[in-house]
C-alpha positions as a Python dict, from the first residue, in 0.01 Angstrom:
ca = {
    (1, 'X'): (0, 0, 0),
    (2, 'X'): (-348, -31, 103),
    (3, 'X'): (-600, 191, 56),
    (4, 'X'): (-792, 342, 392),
    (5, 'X'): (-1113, 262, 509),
    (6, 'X'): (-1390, 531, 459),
    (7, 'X'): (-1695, 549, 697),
    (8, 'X'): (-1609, 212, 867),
    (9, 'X'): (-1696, 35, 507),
    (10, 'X'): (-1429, -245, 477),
    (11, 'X'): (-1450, -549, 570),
    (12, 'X'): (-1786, -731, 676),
    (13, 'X'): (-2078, -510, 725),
    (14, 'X'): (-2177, -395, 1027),
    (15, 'X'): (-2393, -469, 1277),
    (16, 'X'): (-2692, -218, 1257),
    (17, 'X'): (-2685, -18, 1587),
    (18, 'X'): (-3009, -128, 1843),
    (19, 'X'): (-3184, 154, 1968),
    (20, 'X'): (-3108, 338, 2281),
    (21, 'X'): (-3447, 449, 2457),
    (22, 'X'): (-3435, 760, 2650),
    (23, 'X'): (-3480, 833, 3087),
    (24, 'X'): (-3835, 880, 3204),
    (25, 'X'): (-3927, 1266, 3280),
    (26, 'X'): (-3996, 1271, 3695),
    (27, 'X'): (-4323, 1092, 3711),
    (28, 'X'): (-4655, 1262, 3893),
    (29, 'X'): (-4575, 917, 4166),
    (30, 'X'): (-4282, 1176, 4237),
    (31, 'X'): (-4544, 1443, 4402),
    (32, 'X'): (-4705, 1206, 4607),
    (33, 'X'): (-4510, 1263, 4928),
    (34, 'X'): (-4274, 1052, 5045),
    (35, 'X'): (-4258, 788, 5304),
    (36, 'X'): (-4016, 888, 5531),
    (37, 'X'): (-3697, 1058, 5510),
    (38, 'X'): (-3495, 920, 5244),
    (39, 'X'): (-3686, 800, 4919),
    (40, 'X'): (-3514, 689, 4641),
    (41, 'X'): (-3678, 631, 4261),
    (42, 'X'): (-3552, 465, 3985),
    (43, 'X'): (-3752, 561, 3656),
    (44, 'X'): (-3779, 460, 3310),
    (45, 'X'): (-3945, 399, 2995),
    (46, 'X'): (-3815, 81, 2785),
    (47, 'X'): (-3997, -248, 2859),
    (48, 'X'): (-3682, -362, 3041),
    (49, 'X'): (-3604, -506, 3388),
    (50, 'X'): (-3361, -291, 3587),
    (51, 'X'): (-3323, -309, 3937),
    (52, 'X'): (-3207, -36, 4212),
    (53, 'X'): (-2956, -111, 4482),
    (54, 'X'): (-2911, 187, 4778),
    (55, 'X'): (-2626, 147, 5000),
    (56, 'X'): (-2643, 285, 5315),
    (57, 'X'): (-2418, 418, 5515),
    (58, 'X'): (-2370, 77, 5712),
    (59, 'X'): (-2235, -26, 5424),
    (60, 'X'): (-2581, -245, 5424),
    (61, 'X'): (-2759, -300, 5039),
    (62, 'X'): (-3119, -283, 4994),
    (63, 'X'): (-3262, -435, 4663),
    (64, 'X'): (-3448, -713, 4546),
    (65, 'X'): (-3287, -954, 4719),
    (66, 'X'): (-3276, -772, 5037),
    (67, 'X'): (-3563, -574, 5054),
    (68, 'X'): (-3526, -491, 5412),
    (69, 'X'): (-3245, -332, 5592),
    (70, 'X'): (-3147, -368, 5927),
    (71, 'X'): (-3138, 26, 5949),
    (72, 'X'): (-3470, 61, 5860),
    (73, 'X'): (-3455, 31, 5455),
    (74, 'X'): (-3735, -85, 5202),
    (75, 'X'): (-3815, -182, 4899),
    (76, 'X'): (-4103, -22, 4849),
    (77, 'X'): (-4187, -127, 4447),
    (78, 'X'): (-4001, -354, 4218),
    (79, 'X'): (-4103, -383, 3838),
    (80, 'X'): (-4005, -681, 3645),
    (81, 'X'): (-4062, -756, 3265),
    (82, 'X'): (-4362, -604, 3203),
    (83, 'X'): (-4620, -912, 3033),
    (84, 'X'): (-4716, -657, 2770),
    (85, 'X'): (-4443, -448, 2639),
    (86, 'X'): (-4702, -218, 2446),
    (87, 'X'): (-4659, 107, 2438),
    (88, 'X'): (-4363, 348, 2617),
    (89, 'X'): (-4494, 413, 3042),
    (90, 'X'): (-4281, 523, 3260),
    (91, 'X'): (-4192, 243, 3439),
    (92, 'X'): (-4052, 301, 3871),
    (93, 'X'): (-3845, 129, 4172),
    (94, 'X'): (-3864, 294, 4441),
    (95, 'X'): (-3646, 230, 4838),
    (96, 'X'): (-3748, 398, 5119),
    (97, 'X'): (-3600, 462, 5486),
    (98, 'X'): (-3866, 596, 5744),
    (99, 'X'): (-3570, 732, 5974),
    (100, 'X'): (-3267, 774, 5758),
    (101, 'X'): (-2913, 708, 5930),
    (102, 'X'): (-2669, 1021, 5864),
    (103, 'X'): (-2408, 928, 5633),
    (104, 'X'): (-2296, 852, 5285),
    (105, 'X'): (-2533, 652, 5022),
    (106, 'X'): (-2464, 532, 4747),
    (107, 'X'): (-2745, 423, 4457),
    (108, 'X'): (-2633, 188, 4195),
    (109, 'X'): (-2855, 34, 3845),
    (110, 'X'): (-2843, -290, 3768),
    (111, 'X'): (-2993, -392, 3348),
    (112, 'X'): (-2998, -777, 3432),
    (113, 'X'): (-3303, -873, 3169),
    (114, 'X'): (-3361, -689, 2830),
    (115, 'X'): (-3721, -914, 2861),
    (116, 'X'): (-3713, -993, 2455),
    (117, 'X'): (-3624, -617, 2317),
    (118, 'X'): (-3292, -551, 2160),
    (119, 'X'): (-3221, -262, 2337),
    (120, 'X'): (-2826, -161, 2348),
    (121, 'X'): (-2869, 94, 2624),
    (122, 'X'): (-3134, 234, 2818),
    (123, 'X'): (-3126, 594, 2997),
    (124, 'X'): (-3287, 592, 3390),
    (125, 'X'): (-3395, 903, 3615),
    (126, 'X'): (-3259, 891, 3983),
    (127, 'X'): (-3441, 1060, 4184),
    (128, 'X'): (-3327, 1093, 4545),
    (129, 'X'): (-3539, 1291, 4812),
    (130, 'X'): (-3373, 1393, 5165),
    (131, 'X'): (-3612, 1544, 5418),
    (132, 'X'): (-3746, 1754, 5121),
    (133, 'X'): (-3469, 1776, 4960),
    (134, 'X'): (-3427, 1643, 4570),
    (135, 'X'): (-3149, 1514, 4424),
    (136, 'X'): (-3125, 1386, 4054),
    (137, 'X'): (-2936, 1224, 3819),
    (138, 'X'): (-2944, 1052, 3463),
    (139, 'X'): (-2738, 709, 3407),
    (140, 'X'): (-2701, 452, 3171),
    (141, 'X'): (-2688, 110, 3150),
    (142, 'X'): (-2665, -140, 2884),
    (143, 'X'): (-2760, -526, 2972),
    (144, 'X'): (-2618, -720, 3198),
    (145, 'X'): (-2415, -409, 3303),
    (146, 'X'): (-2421, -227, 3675),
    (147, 'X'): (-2356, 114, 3762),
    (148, 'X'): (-2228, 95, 4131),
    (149, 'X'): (-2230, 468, 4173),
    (150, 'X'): (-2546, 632, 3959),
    (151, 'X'): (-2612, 870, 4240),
    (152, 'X'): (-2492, 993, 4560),
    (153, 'X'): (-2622, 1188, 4823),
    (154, 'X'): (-2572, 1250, 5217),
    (155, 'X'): (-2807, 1293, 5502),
    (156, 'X'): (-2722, 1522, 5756),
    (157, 'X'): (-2708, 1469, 6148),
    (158, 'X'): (-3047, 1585, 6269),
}
């Protein structure tokens, strides 16, 4: 009969863990008022690339690869990996719709580039603002994951 393992110690040793690094607090961009109806913000503080993706009620993605929509969607800031990764800033993406179609959307996070750190997860701030209305929400994301639904929020029929 074999004895059990205690505190994961048989076998090989284990990786050690990599770190996690922690959401961004809402940023002082955030009170700087918005343009339009619907602005969304991504925020964060690792030296990482992530990306935001809002969905629309059309059904229509806005992102980095389609930075306009045809109902009036923009990508209004995209950060990449940063070409010093010095000390933590809150790093921002940011979509905005100047006349917001009512309906359901849908904002996802995509990690596609750790850009050189060995980070195992990192923790994002969604912001979501609604004809002065805030919604918020915390997700995480580990590399070359997606989170399809990180937030979701409607706008109303005027």
């Amino acid at each position: 009969m074999l004895a059990g393992c205690v505190l994961g110690a048989c076998g090989a040793a284990k990786e050690k863990p990599r770190p996690v690094a922690p959401a961004a607090p809402p940023s002082d961009v955030l009170r700087e008022r918005a343009e339009g109806e619907v602005r969304v913000v991504l925020l964060w503080s690792a030296p990482v690339d992530l990306d935001v993706f809002v969905t629309d009620p059309r059904q229509e993605t806005v992102y980095f690869g389609n930075s306009r929509s045809g109902s009036g969607g923009k990508l209004t800031r995209d950060a990449r990996c940063p070409k010093d990764p010095g000390p933590a800033e809150v790093r921002m993406e940011s979509v905005s719709f100047r006349k917001a179609s009512p309906g359901h959307y849908r904002v996802g996070v995509d990690f596609p580039n750790p850009c050189g750190t060995d980070f195992e997860e990192v923790e994002c701030r969604i912001v979501a603002e609604v004809r002065g209305q805030r919604f918020e929400g915390i997700a995480k994301v580990k590399p070359k994951d997606f989170r399809y639904q990180a937030l979701e929020f409607d706008v109303p029929e005027r």
